mmCIF file of C-alpha atoms and ligand atoms in Angstrom:
data_model
loop_
_atom_site.group_PDB
_atom_site.id
_atom_site.type_symbol
_atom_site.label_atom_id
_atom_site.label_comp_id
_atom_site.label_asym_id
_atom_site.label_seq_id
_atom_site.Cartn_x
_atom_site.Cartn_y
_atom_site.Cartn_z
ATOM 1 C CA MET H 1 10.800 30.502 21.300
ATOM 2 C CA LEU H 2 12.759 27.968 19.214
ATOM 3 C CA ALA H 3 9.350 26.793 17.696
ATOM 4 C CA ALA H 4 8.602 30.153 16.645
ATOM 5 C CA ARG H 5 11.773 31.064 15.291
ATOM 6 C CA ARG H 6 11.736 27.879 13.281
ATOM 7 C CA ALA H 7 8.375 28.067 11.828
ATOM 8 C CA PRO H 8 9.153 30.708 9.242
ATOM 9 C CA LEU H 9 12.361 28.722 8.278
ATOM 10 C CA PHE H 10 10.358 25.756 7.647
ATOM 11 C CA ALA H 11 7.605 27.694 5.731
ATOM 12 C CA PHE H 12 10.433 28.713 3.458
ATOM 13 C CA THR H 13 11.763 25.362 2.814
ATOM 14 C CA PHE H 14 8.409 24.007 2.288
ATOM 15 C CA ALA H 15 7.665 26.500 -0.605
ATOM 16 C CA VAL H 16 11.047 25.814 -2.177
ATOM 17 C CA LEU H 17 10.367 22.073 -2.115
ATOM 18 C CA ALA H 18 7.116 22.896 -3.782
ATOM 19 C CA ALA H 19 8.685 24.643 -6.354
ATOM 20 C CA LEU H 20 11.410 21.786 -6.841
ATOM 21 C CA GLY H 21 8.742 19.400 -6.790
ATOM 22 C CA GLY H 22 7.242 20.945 -10.021
ATOM 23 C CA CYS H 23 10.562 21.292 -11.613
ATOM 24 C CA GLU H 24 11.665 17.805 -11.109
ATOM 25 C CA LYS H 25 8.247 16.204 -12.432
ATOM 26 C CA LYS H 26 8.947 14.384 -15.654
ATOM 27 C CA PRO H 27 5.902 14.815 -17.928
ATOM 28 C CA THR H 28 3.871 11.977 -17.834
ATOM 29 C CA ALA H 29 2.094 10.486 -20.931
ATOM 30 C CA ALA H 30 -1.149 12.169 -19.812
ATOM 31 C CA ALA H 31 1.195 15.641 -20.170
ATOM 32 C CA GLY H 32 1.936 14.621 -23.421
ATOM 33 C CA GLY H 33 5.903 15.319 -23.033
ATOM 34 C CA ALA H 34 5.303 19.043 -23.662
ATOM 35 C CA ALA H 35 7.549 21.625 -21.926
ATOM 36 C CA PRO H 36 5.961 22.862 -18.841
ATOM 37 C CA GLU H 37 5.967 26.901 -18.863
ATOM 38 C CA ALA H 38 4.893 26.983 -15.337
ATOM 39 C CA PRO H 39 4.693 24.831 -12.003
ATOM 40 C CA LYS H 40 1.377 24.848 -12.487
ATOM 41 C CA ALA H 41 1.177 23.577 -15.949
ATOM 42 C CA GLU H 42 3.574 20.860 -15.500
ATOM 43 C CA ALA H 43 1.875 19.206 -12.374
ATOM 44 C CA LYS H 44 -0.350 17.124 -14.681
ATOM 45 C CA PRO H 45 -2.754 14.697 -13.016
ATOM 46 C CA ALA H 46 -2.322 11.244 -14.238
ATOM 47 C CA ASP H 47 -6.192 11.658 -15.130
ATOM 48 C CA PRO H 48 -6.608 14.645 -17.138
ATOM 49 C CA ALA H 49 -10.614 13.933 -17.128
ATOM 50 C CA THR H 50 -10.848 14.606 -13.409
ATOM 51 C CA PRO H 51 -12.961 17.612 -12.677
ATOM 52 C CA PRO H 52 -11.429 20.389 -11.180
ATOM 53 C CA ALA H 53 -12.543 21.487 -7.742
ATOM 54 C CA ASP H 54 -15.148 24.215 -7.774
ATOM 55 C CA ALA H 55 -17.699 25.335 -5.106
ATOM 56 C CA ASP H 56 -19.633 22.141 -5.534
ATOM 57 C CA THR H 57 -16.851 19.580 -5.371
ATOM 58 C CA ILE H 58 -14.751 18.284 -2.748
ATOM 59 C CA LEU H 59 -11.112 17.421 -4.043
ATOM 60 C CA LEU H 60 -9.301 14.473 -2.689
ATOM 61 C CA GLY H 61 -5.831 13.730 -3.961
ATOM 62 C CA GLU H 62 -4.244 10.045 -4.585
ATOM 63 C CA VAL H 63 -0.482 9.255 -5.165
ATOM 64 C CA GLY H 64 0.170 5.798 -6.847
ATOM 65 C CA SER H 65 2.489 3.591 -9.028
ATOM 66 C CA LEU H 66 0.311 3.869 -12.030
ATOM 67 C CA THR H 67 3.652 2.965 -14.230
ATOM 68 C CA GLY H 68 6.914 1.174 -13.187
ATOM 69 C CA SER H 69 7.661 -2.166 -11.716
ATOM 70 C CA GLU H 70 4.609 -2.008 -9.155
ATOM 71 C CA ALA H 71 2.034 -0.525 -11.663
ATOM 72 C CA THR H 72 -0.670 -2.967 -10.722
ATOM 73 C CA PHE H 73 -0.437 -1.526 -7.171
ATOM 74 C CA GLY H 74 -1.284 1.749 -8.241
ATOM 75 C CA ILE H 75 -4.043 0.850 -11.011
ATOM 76 C CA SER H 76 -5.954 -1.396 -8.714
ATOM 77 C CA THR H 77 -5.928 0.978 -5.833
ATOM 78 C CA LYS H 78 -7.126 3.822 -8.275
ATOM 79 C CA ASN H 79 -9.992 1.761 -9.482
ATOM 80 C CA GLY H 80 -11.068 0.655 -6.019
ATOM 81 C CA ILE H 81 -11.098 4.478 -4.941
ATOM 82 C CA GLN H 82 -12.913 5.263 -8.162
ATOM 83 C CA MET H 83 -15.769 2.681 -7.679
ATOM 84 C CA ALA H 84 -15.987 4.081 -4.071
ATOM 85 C CA ILE H 85 -16.282 7.825 -5.187
ATOM 86 C CA GLU H 86 -18.653 7.150 -7.845
ATOM 87 C CA GLU H 87 -21.043 5.041 -5.373
ATOM 88 C CA VAL H 88 -21.032 7.926 -2.932
ATOM 89 C CA ASN H 89 -21.929 10.556 -5.729
ATOM 90 C CA ALA H 90 -24.417 8.461 -6.971
ATOM 91 C CA ALA H 91 -25.997 8.708 -3.660
ATOM 92 C CA GLY H 92 -25.807 12.274 -3.567
ATOM 93 C CA GLY H 93 -22.249 13.154 -2.195
ATOM 94 C CA VAL H 94 -21.430 14.485 1.364
ATOM 95 C CA THR H 95 -22.911 17.630 2.982
ATOM 96 C CA VAL H 96 -20.276 19.849 4.443
ATOM 97 C CA ASN H 97 -21.062 23.128 5.934
ATOM 98 C CA GLY H 98 -24.813 22.327 5.281
ATOM 99 C CA LYS H 99 -24.363 21.997 1.469
ATOM 100 C CA PRO H 100 -24.466 19.091 -0.515
ATOM 101 C CA LYS H 101 -21.122 18.220 -2.375
ATOM 102 C CA LYS H 102 -19.875 15.864 -5.008
ATOM 103 C CA LEU H 103 -16.345 14.160 -4.606
ATOM 104 C CA ALA H 104 -13.630 14.296 -7.505
ATOM 105 C CA VAL H 105 -10.059 12.740 -6.909
ATOM 106 C CA ARG H 106 -6.850 13.902 -8.539
ATOM 107 C CA VAL H 107 -4.454 11.350 -9.030
ATOM 108 C CA TYR H 108 -0.539 11.589 -9.763
ATOM 109 C CA ASP H 109 1.638 8.896 -10.782
ATOM 110 C CA ASP H 110 4.609 8.506 -8.717
ATOM 111 C CA GLN H 111 6.144 5.724 -11.200
ATOM 112 C CA GLY H 112 6.944 3.667 -7.825
ATOM 113 C CA LYS H 113 9.518 6.114 -6.796
ATOM 114 C CA PRO H 114 9.588 7.784 -3.259
ATOM 115 C CA GLU H 115 11.016 11.038 -4.688
ATOM 116 C CA GLU H 116 8.039 11.575 -6.911
ATOM 117 C CA ALA H 117 5.590 10.361 -4.509
ATOM 118 C CA ALA H 118 6.735 13.109 -2.174
ATOM 119 C CA ASN H 119 6.722 15.530 -4.890
ATOM 120 C CA ALA H 120 2.919 14.575 -5.598
ATOM 121 C CA VAL H 121 2.047 15.271 -2.235
ATOM 122 C CA THR H 122 3.526 18.785 -2.609
ATOM 123 C CA ARG H 123 1.687 19.331 -5.674
ATOM 124 C CA LEU H 124 -1.506 18.083 -4.252
ATOM 125 C CA ILE H 125 -1.541 20.215 -1.165
ATOM 126 C CA SER H 126 -0.053 23.488 -2.482
ATOM 127 C CA GLN H 127 -1.499 23.773 -6.004
ATOM 128 C CA ASP H 128 -4.972 21.519 -6.036
ATOM 129 C CA ARG H 129 -5.586 22.203 -2.291
ATOM 130 C CA VAL H 130 -6.869 18.525 -1.432
ATOM 131 C CA VAL H 131 -8.589 18.176 1.766
ATOM 132 C CA ALA H 132 -7.080 14.593 2.222
ATOM 133 C CA ILE H 133 -4.401 12.353 0.400
ATOM 134 C CA LEU H 134 -5.057 8.606 -0.408
ATOM 135 C CA GLY H 135 -1.921 6.489 -0.630
ATOM 136 C CA GLU H 136 0.459 5.128 -1.185
ATOM 137 C CA VAL H 137 0.544 1.548 -1.106
ATOM 138 C CA ALA H 138 4.367 0.918 -0.860
ATOM 139 C CA SER H 139 5.592 1.591 2.449
ATOM 140 C CA SER H 140 8.672 3.541 1.311
ATOM 141 C CA ASN H 141 6.646 5.990 -0.841
ATOM 142 C CA SER H 142 4.245 6.446 2.017
ATOM 143 C CA LEU H 143 7.146 7.272 4.371
ATOM 144 C CA ALA H 144 8.476 9.867 1.646
ATOM 145 C CA MET H 145 4.863 11.392 1.646
ATOM 146 C CA ALA H 146 3.817 11.406 5.203
ATOM 147 C CA PRO H 147 6.238 14.171 6.711
ATOM 148 C CA ARG H 148 4.768 16.648 3.736
ATOM 149 C CA ALA H 149 1.177 15.624 4.751
ATOM 150 C CA GLN H 150 1.816 15.941 8.580
ATOM 151 C CA ALA H 151 3.607 19.207 8.081
ATOM 152 C CA ALA H 152 0.798 20.721 6.047
ATOM 153 C CA LYS H 153 -1.898 19.152 8.377
ATOM 154 C CA VAL H 154 -3.598 17.387 5.665
ATOM 155 C CA PRO H 155 -4.850 14.045 6.670
ATOM 156 C CA MET H 156 -3.347 11.160 4.344
ATOM 157 C CA VAL H 157 -4.721 7.570 4.422
ATOM 158 C CA SER H 158 -2.718 4.808 3.052
ATOM 159 C CA PRO H 159 -5.060 2.002 1.861
ATOM 160 C CA SER H 160 -2.050 -0.597 2.258
ATOM 161 C CA SER H 161 1.322 0.198 3.549
ATOM 162 C CA THR H 162 2.052 -1.973 6.387
ATOM 163 C CA ASN H 163 5.292 -0.893 7.854
ATOM 164 C CA PRO H 164 4.841 0.419 11.247
ATOM 165 C CA LYS H 165 6.840 3.660 10.859
ATOM 166 C CA VAL H 166 4.207 5.245 8.486
ATOM 167 C CA THR H 167 1.763 6.335 10.847
ATOM 168 C CA GLU H 168 4.412 7.048 13.162
ATOM 169 C CA VAL H 169 5.213 9.983 11.422
ATOM 170 C CA GLY H 170 2.324 12.006 12.836
ATOM 171 C CA ASP H 171 -1.056 12.284 14.070
ATOM 172 C CA PHE H 172 -2.563 13.104 10.476
ATOM 173 C CA ILE H 173 -1.191 10.004 9.060
ATOM 174 C CA PHE H 174 -3.953 6.920 9.213
ATOM 175 C CA ARG H 175 -4.069 3.491 7.473
ATOM 176 C CA VAL H 176 -6.828 1.143 6.992
ATOM 177 C CA CYS H 177 -4.885 -2.077 6.975
ATOM 178 C CA PHE H 178 -2.936 -4.066 9.664
ATOM 179 C CA ILE H 179 0.722 -3.478 10.259
ATOM 180 C CA ASP H 180 3.729 -5.719 9.936
ATOM 181 C CA PRO H 181 4.645 -6.835 13.419
ATOM 182 C CA PHE H 182 1.258 -8.743 13.070
ATOM 183 C CA GLN H 183 1.869 -9.818 9.200
ATOM 184 C CA GLY H 184 5.162 -11.211 9.774
ATOM 185 C CA THR H 185 3.970 -13.248 12.980
ATOM 186 C CA VAL H 186 1.100 -14.658 10.750
ATOM 187 C CA MET H 187 3.752 -16.117 8.447
ATOM 188 C CA ALA H 188 6.066 -17.103 10.977
ATOM 189 C CA LYS H 189 3.548 -18.987 13.005
ATOM 190 C CA PHE H 190 2.333 -20.772 9.446
ATOM 191 C CA ALA H 191 5.957 -21.639 8.806
ATOM 192 C CA THR H 192 6.018 -23.482 12.336
ATOM 193 C CA GLU H 193 2.545 -24.635 12.746
ATOM 194 C CA THR H 194 1.648 -25.806 9.138
ATOM 195 C CA LEU H 195 4.572 -26.246 7.089
ATOM 196 C CA LYS H 196 6.524 -27.685 10.182
ATOM 197 C CA ALA H 197 9.622 -25.830 9.044
ATOM 198 C CA LYS H 198 12.662 -25.625 11.514
ATOM 199 C CA ASN H 199 15.195 -23.962 9.120
ATOM 200 C CA VAL H 200 13.897 -20.932 7.168
ATOM 201 C CA ALA H 201 15.963 -18.742 4.594
ATOM 202 C CA ILE H 202 15.250 -15.267 4.141
ATOM 203 C CA LEU H 203 15.564 -13.181 0.934
ATOM 204 C CA LYS H 204 14.846 -9.592 1.434
ATOM 205 C CA ASP H 205 14.678 -6.419 -0.610
ATOM 206 C CA ASN H 206 17.354 -3.978 0.813
ATOM 207 C CA LYS H 207 15.941 -1.120 -0.663
ATOM 208 C CA SER H 208 12.449 -1.540 0.767
ATOM 209 C CA ASP H 209 11.163 -0.510 4.173
ATOM 210 C CA TYR H 210 8.402 -2.993 3.849
ATOM 211 C CA SER H 211 10.648 -5.770 2.984
ATOM 212 C CA LEU H 212 13.291 -5.087 5.859
ATOM 213 C CA GLY H 213 10.812 -4.509 8.407
ATOM 214 C CA LEU H 214 8.668 -8.130 7.579
ATOM 215 C CA SER H 215 11.968 -9.862 7.352
ATOM 216 C CA GLN H 216 12.575 -8.541 11.028
ATOM 217 C CA PHE H 217 9.267 -9.200 12.167
ATOM 218 C CA PHE H 218 8.955 -12.660 10.989
ATOM 219 C CA THR H 219 12.401 -13.475 12.414
ATOM 220 C CA GLU H 220 11.465 -12.211 15.741
ATOM 221 C CA THR H 221 8.421 -14.713 16.004
ATOM 222 C CA PHE H 222 10.160 -17.532 14.037
ATOM 223 C CA THR H 223 13.020 -17.570 16.397
ATOM 224 C CA LYS H 224 10.852 -17.348 19.694
ATOM 225 C CA GLN H 225 9.054 -20.434 18.424
ATOM 226 C CA GLY H 226 12.378 -22.192 18.121
ATOM 227 C CA GLY H 227 13.000 -22.166 14.493
ATOM 228 C CA THR H 228 16.290 -21.041 12.762
ATOM 229 C CA ILE H 229 17.155 -18.489 9.976
ATOM 230 C CA VAL H 230 19.732 -20.338 8.064
ATOM 231 C CA ALA H 231 20.279 -17.487 5.443
ATOM 232 C CA GLU H 232 19.540 -14.327 5.292
ATOM 233 C CA GLU H 233 20.442 -12.859 1.750
ATOM 234 C CA ALA H 234 19.435 -9.479 0.061
ATOM 235 C CA TYR H 235 18.937 -7.891 -3.160
ATOM 236 C CA SER H 236 17.763 -4.538 -4.504
ATOM 237 C CA LYS H 237 14.510 -3.870 -6.203
ATOM 238 C CA GLY H 238 14.883 -3.876 -9.769
ATOM 239 C CA ASP H 239 17.743 -6.708 -9.880
ATOM 240 C CA THR H 240 17.195 -9.373 -12.476
ATOM 241 C CA ASP H 241 20.069 -12.109 -11.263
ATOM 242 C CA PHE H 242 19.253 -13.594 -8.168
ATOM 243 C CA ARG H 243 21.321 -16.738 -8.778
ATOM 244 C CA GLY H 244 24.316 -15.780 -6.284
ATOM 245 C CA GLN H 245 21.990 -15.430 -3.259
ATOM 246 C CA LEU H 246 19.818 -18.290 -3.930
ATOM 247 C CA THR H 247 22.877 -20.595 -4.570
ATOM 248 C CA VAL H 248 23.969 -19.893 -0.863
ATOM 249 C CA ILE H 249 20.239 -20.390 0.502
ATOM 250 C CA LYS H 250 20.472 -23.744 -1.684
ATOM 251 C CA GLY H 251 23.556 -24.775 0.128
ATOM 252 C CA LYS H 252 21.796 -24.199 3.520
ATOM 253 C CA LYS H 253 19.009 -26.589 2.619
ATOM 254 C CA PRO H 254 16.244 -24.810 4.273
ATOM 255 C CA ASP H 255 12.977 -25.996 4.721
ATOM 256 C CA ALA H 256 11.153 -23.072 3.529
ATOM 257 C CA ILE H 257 12.157 -19.476 1.922
ATOM 258 C CA TYR H 258 10.629 -16.214 3.012
ATOM 259 C CA VAL H 259 10.791 -13.802 0.232
ATOM 260 C CA PRO H 260 8.989 -10.564 1.675
ATOM 261 C CA GLY H 261 9.125 -8.460 -1.745
ATOM 262 C CA TYR H 262 6.918 -7.330 -4.284
ATOM 263 C CA TYR H 263 5.772 -9.202 -7.514
ATOM 264 C CA THR H 264 7.844 -8.224 -9.853
ATOM 265 C CA ASP H 265 11.135 -9.563 -8.089
ATOM 266 C CA VAL H 266 9.415 -12.303 -6.454
ATOM 267 C CA GLY H 267 8.415 -13.901 -9.857
ATOM 268 C CA VAL H 268 11.866 -13.822 -11.181
ATOM 269 C CA ILE H 269 13.215 -15.027 -7.844
ATOM 270 C CA ALA H 270 10.819 -17.927 -7.869
ATOM 271 C CA ARG H 271 11.680 -18.961 -11.625
ATOM 272 C CA GLN H 272 15.543 -18.832 -10.937
ATOM 273 C CA ALA H 273 15.182 -20.613 -7.552
ATOM 274 C CA ARG H 274 13.583 -23.482 -9.360
ATOM 275 C CA GLU H 275 16.006 -23.631 -12.232
ATOM 276 C CA LEU H 276 18.814 -23.920 -9.635
ATOM 277 C CA GLY H 277 17.060 -26.901 -8.135
ATOM 278 C CA VAL H 278 15.799 -25.152 -5.190
ATOM 279 C CA THR H 279 12.388 -27.151 -4.145
ATOM 280 C CA ALA H 280 11.599 -25.733 -0.647
ATOM 281 C CA PRO H 281 8.337 -23.875 -0.532
ATOM 282 C CA MET H 282 8.445 -20.490 -0.711
ATOM 283 C CA MET H 283 6.457 -17.834 1.648
ATOM 284 C CA GLY H 284 5.732 -14.113 1.149
ATOM 285 C CA GLY H 285 3.671 -11.220 2.329
ATOM 286 C CA ASP H 286 0.945 -8.834 0.754
ATOM 287 C CA GLY H 287 3.569 -7.688 -1.753
ATOM 288 C CA TRP H 288 3.151 -10.700 -3.915
ATOM 289 C CA GLU H 289 -0.726 -9.463 -4.514
ATOM 290 C CA SER H 290 -0.877 -9.161 -8.237
ATOM 291 C CA GLU H 291 -2.405 -10.861 -11.267
ATOM 292 C CA LYS H 292 1.318 -10.324 -12.808
ATOM 293 C CA LEU H 293 2.725 -12.691 -10.100
ATOM 294 C CA PHE H 294 1.134 -15.708 -11.890
ATOM 295 C CA GLU H 295 2.601 -14.518 -15.206
ATOM 296 C CA LEU H 296 6.098 -13.915 -14.203
ATOM 297 C CA GLY H 297 6.508 -16.676 -11.975
ATOM 298 C CA GLY H 298 4.728 -19.373 -14.078
ATOM 299 C CA ALA H 299 4.776 -22.673 -12.540
ATOM 300 C CA ALA H 300 7.660 -21.919 -10.643
ATOM 301 C CA ILE H 301 5.723 -20.132 -8.071
ATOM 302 C CA ASP H 302 2.764 -22.724 -7.845
ATOM 303 C CA GLY H 303 2.421 -24.067 -4.317
ATOM 304 C CA SER H 304 3.951 -21.143 -2.540
ATOM 305 C CA TYR H 305 2.162 -19.275 0.153
ATOM 306 C CA PHE H 306 1.546 -15.503 1.073
ATOM 307 C CA SER H 307 -0.309 -13.449 3.807
ATOM 308 C CA ASN H 308 -2.842 -10.984 2.700
ATOM 309 C CA HIS H 309 -5.830 -8.703 3.227
ATOM 310 C CA TYR H 310 -8.558 -10.272 1.767
ATOM 311 C CA SER H 311 -9.604 -13.211 -0.244
ATOM 312 C CA THR H 312 -12.022 -13.157 -3.249
ATOM 313 C CA ASP H 313 -12.999 -16.539 -1.990
ATOM 314 C CA ASN H 314 -14.573 -14.921 0.987
ATOM 315 C CA PRO H 315 -18.460 -15.814 0.709
ATOM 316 C CA SER H 316 -19.754 -12.942 2.659
ATOM 317 C CA PRO H 317 -22.343 -11.212 0.388
ATOM 318 C CA VAL H 318 -20.577 -7.696 0.970
ATOM 319 C CA VAL H 319 -17.216 -9.026 -0.661
ATOM 320 C CA GLN H 320 -19.138 -10.878 -3.462
ATOM 321 C CA GLY H 321 -21.043 -7.875 -4.308
ATOM 322 C CA PHE H 322 -17.898 -5.653 -4.448
ATOM 323 C CA ILE H 323 -16.227 -8.351 -6.735
ATOM 324 C CA LYS H 324 -19.335 -8.447 -9.138
ATOM 325 C CA GLY H 325 -19.340 -4.673 -9.475
ATOM 326 C CA PHE H 326 -15.892 -4.347 -10.084
ATOM 327 C CA GLU H 327 -15.705 -7.072 -12.587
ATOM 328 C CA ALA H 328 -18.598 -5.370 -14.338
ATOM 329 C CA LYS H 329 -16.777 -2.077 -14.430
ATOM 330 C CA PHE H 330 -12.837 -2.823 -14.601
ATOM 331 C CA GLY H 331 -13.040 -6.555 -16.328
ATOM 332 C CA SER H 332 -11.093 -8.153 -13.630
ATOM 333 C CA LYS H 333 -11.245 -9.451 -10.435
ATOM 334 C CA PRO H 334 -10.407 -6.925 -7.551
ATOM 335 C CA ASP H 335 -7.279 -7.783 -5.837
ATOM 336 C CA SER H 336 -6.633 -6.562 -2.134
ATOM 337 C CA LEU H 337 -5.288 -3.233 -3.250
ATOM 338 C CA ALA H 338 -8.467 -2.439 -4.988
ATOM 339 C CA ALA H 339 -10.588 -3.711 -1.948
ATOM 340 C CA LEU H 340 -8.569 -1.464 0.412
ATOM 341 C CA GLY H 341 -8.582 1.516 -1.899
ATOM 342 C CA TYR H 342 -12.158 1.200 -1.880
ATOM 343 C CA ASP H 343 -12.105 1.094 1.953
ATOM 344 C CA ALA H 344 -9.704 3.931 2.451
ATOM 345 C CA ALA H 345 -11.932 6.016 0.346
ATOM 346 C CA MET H 346 -15.073 5.015 1.990
ATOM 347 C CA VAL H 347 -13.466 5.834 5.454
ATOM 348 C CA VAL H 348 -12.334 9.230 4.424
ATOM 349 C CA VAL H 349 -16.152 9.896 3.095
ATOM 350 C CA GLU H 350 -17.575 8.706 6.270
ATOM 351 C CA ALA H 351 -15.399 11.132 8.359
ATOM 352 C CA LEU H 352 -16.073 13.974 5.958
ATOM 353 C CA LYS H 353 -19.966 13.336 6.683
ATOM 354 C CA ARG H 354 -19.445 13.087 10.390
ATOM 355 C CA ALA H 355 -17.313 16.328 10.442
ATOM 356 C CA GLY H 356 -19.457 18.227 8.199
ATOM 357 C CA SER H 357 -16.533 20.107 7.254
ATOM 358 C CA THR H 358 -13.390 19.826 5.024
ATOM 359 C CA ASP H 359 -11.306 21.655 7.916
ATOM 360 C CA GLY H 360 -8.007 19.605 8.184
ATOM 361 C CA GLN H 361 -8.106 19.462 11.904
ATOM 362 C CA LYS H 362 -11.980 18.419 12.189
ATOM 363 C CA LEU H 363 -11.253 15.686 9.381
ATOM 364 C CA ARG H 364 -8.249 14.263 11.070
ATOM 365 C CA ASP H 365 -10.382 14.196 14.543
ATOM 366 C CA GLU H 366 -13.298 12.103 12.777
ATOM 367 C CA LEU H 367 -10.760 9.698 10.903
ATOM 368 C CA ALA H 368 -9.295 9.025 14.337
ATOM 369 C CA LYS H 369 -12.543 8.004 15.597
ATOM 370 C CA THR H 370 -13.172 5.440 12.794
ATOM 371 C CA ASN H 371 -14.627 2.750 14.540
ATOM 372 C CA ASN H 372 -16.327 -0.556 13.412
ATOM 373 C CA HIS H 373 -16.422 0.451 9.735
ATOM 374 C CA GLY H 374 -17.444 -2.222 7.490
ATOM 375 C CA GLY H 375 -14.963 -2.482 5.003
ATOM 376 C CA ILE H 376 -14.489 -4.803 2.128
ATOM 377 C CA ALA H 377 -11.083 -6.043 3.417
ATOM 378 C CA GLY H 378 -12.406 -6.643 7.039
ATOM 379 C CA THR H 379 -14.048 -4.524 9.723
ATOM 380 C CA ILE H 380 -11.853 -1.330 10.418
ATOM 381 C CA THR H 381 -11.180 0.232 13.862
ATOM 382 C CA LEU H 382 -8.364 2.453 14.147
ATOM 383 C CA ASP H 383 -6.248 2.244 17.505
ATOM 384 C CA ASP H 384 -4.586 4.926 19.306
ATOM 385 C CA LYS H 385 -1.793 4.809 16.424
ATOM 386 C CA ARG H 386 -4.236 5.388 13.567
ATOM 387 C CA ASN H 387 -3.753 1.936 12.446
ATOM 388 C CA ALA H 388 -6.456 -0.906 11.724
ATOM 389 C CA VAL H 389 -6.259 -4.016 13.798
ATOM 390 C CA LYS H 390 -8.017 -6.694 11.550
ATOM 391 C CA PRO H 391 -7.322 -10.284 10.578
ATOM 392 C CA ALA H 392 -4.741 -11.552 7.883
ATOM 393 C CA VAL H 393 -5.600 -14.356 5.530
ATOM 394 C CA ILE H 394 -3.160 -16.962 3.804
ATOM 395 C CA LEU H 395 -3.237 -17.704 0.305
ATOM 396 C CA GLN H 396 -1.691 -20.388 -1.834
ATOM 397 C CA VAL H 397 -0.564 -19.901 -5.442
ATOM 398 C CA LYS H 398 -2.350 -22.641 -7.500
ATOM 399 C CA ASP H 399 -2.568 -22.796 -11.336
ATOM 400 C CA GLY H 400 -2.446 -19.007 -11.765
ATOM 401 C CA HIS H 401 -4.815 -18.009 -8.982
ATOM 402 C CA THR H 402 -4.963 -17.954 -5.366
ATOM 403 C CA ALA H 403 -6.662 -20.367 -3.276
ATOM 404 C CA TYR H 404 -7.836 -19.393 0.455
ATOM 405 C CA VAL H 405 -5.997 -21.354 3.152
ATOM 406 C CA ALA H 406 -6.892 -19.920 6.326
ATOM 407 C CA THR H 407 -7.868 -16.617 8.353
ATOM 408 C CA ILE H 408 -5.519 -15.443 11.151
ATOM 409 C CA SER H 409 -6.909 -13.112 13.802
ATOM 410 C CA PRO H 410 -4.850 -10.810 15.969
HETATM 411 N N1 LIG I 501 2.151 -3.640 2.409
HETATM 412 C C1 LIG I 501 2.832 -3.233 1.430
HETATM 413 C C2 LIG I 501 4.090 -2.157 1.701
HETATM 414 O O1 LIG I 501 3.858 -1.481 2.692
HETATM 415 C C3 LIG I 501 2.244 -2.781 -0.072
HETATM 416 C C4 LIG I 501 1.044 -3.696 -0.507
HETATM 417 C C5 LIG I 501 -0.102 -3.877 0.338
HETATM 418 C C6 LIG I 501 1.592 -4.540 -1.413
HETATM 419 C C7 LIG I 501 -0.970 -4.660 -0.351
HETATM 420 C C8 LIG I 501 0.635 -5.265 -2.134
HETATM 421 C C9 LIG I 501 -0.595 -5.567 -1.366
HETATM 422 O O2 LIG I 501 4.925 -1.627 1.252
#
């Protein structure tokens, strides 16, 4: 009764949001800054070359930070996805309802902002009518997207959002990476067992679900092992002066500092820490993963450790083959975002093939059955909470690149 009464109200809200989504959208570079006439016209995909969906094409949606302070997250993911889709299309595409179809991806740039990410989902669902959505990287952005995908019953697969809350939004939300209770534990164990750290300071991003979650999970394991968190300082994404927090941290003489943030802030934090004479080793999570980290952090970030999804040092022929193909195509080594983007797209493709249909419910049910999928960043088996359970690697920053240190299994 209650549900029946609420349904039309919700449908109305959704329509309004869809309309607002169009109005709020700032024209992207691809849109040329032209004043839009209708919501349809202003919702320009980041890549105008994307072919429109037609009878022979299945359209997937993608939301990512192609610009802004986490731009490498979105760009790498987009490239990984593109590589997967081109491979699948070259091999004949997928067969649905008995007919062979090619795949295309419509990509929207959310500039790293949760509101934009949510608006992009509305556009992908109500205008582009995509069959599934790939994204986002940053957990706060995925958390903004997931309720809309769930409400519309369009499956959403995050390649790399690790905060547990993302898939808790509902049964249409999946991820192909591990989650942060595991990632936090991995680094806490490394701090205790390898770095022999007893006192650790934390510097976290108060605006990021990812950073707050990882701080909490790290603390839980680290203190259980007898360690002490001697300082817990915070910043907000985009801050440029971290000296106040770092001075407090310095005064507590920690054996190591845990900074579970994103690369842009981390690079600056590392420089300012070393300038202030803080010599304790720094540790982080997958959010450090970017070529830009080395540029921003310079020598200050050298020697630091972070947990990640894969290592380009992995000698497996599958991984090395992927790296070679990616380098030939994009002129750079694929980071873990690219690997997970590729994996997420392939998991969707495999589910589409098994479903033989683009029906949202059928596709959801097949995605949920993903089992032993051989990915670039590890084998993907989804648990009953739609999360992948797989090992993490620990990497060390060395002279402008990362060196493999260890693999830690769940
Ligand atoms: N795990 C991060 C998050 O949830 C995103 C990320 C994944 C960043 C992989 C870099 C590499 O916010």
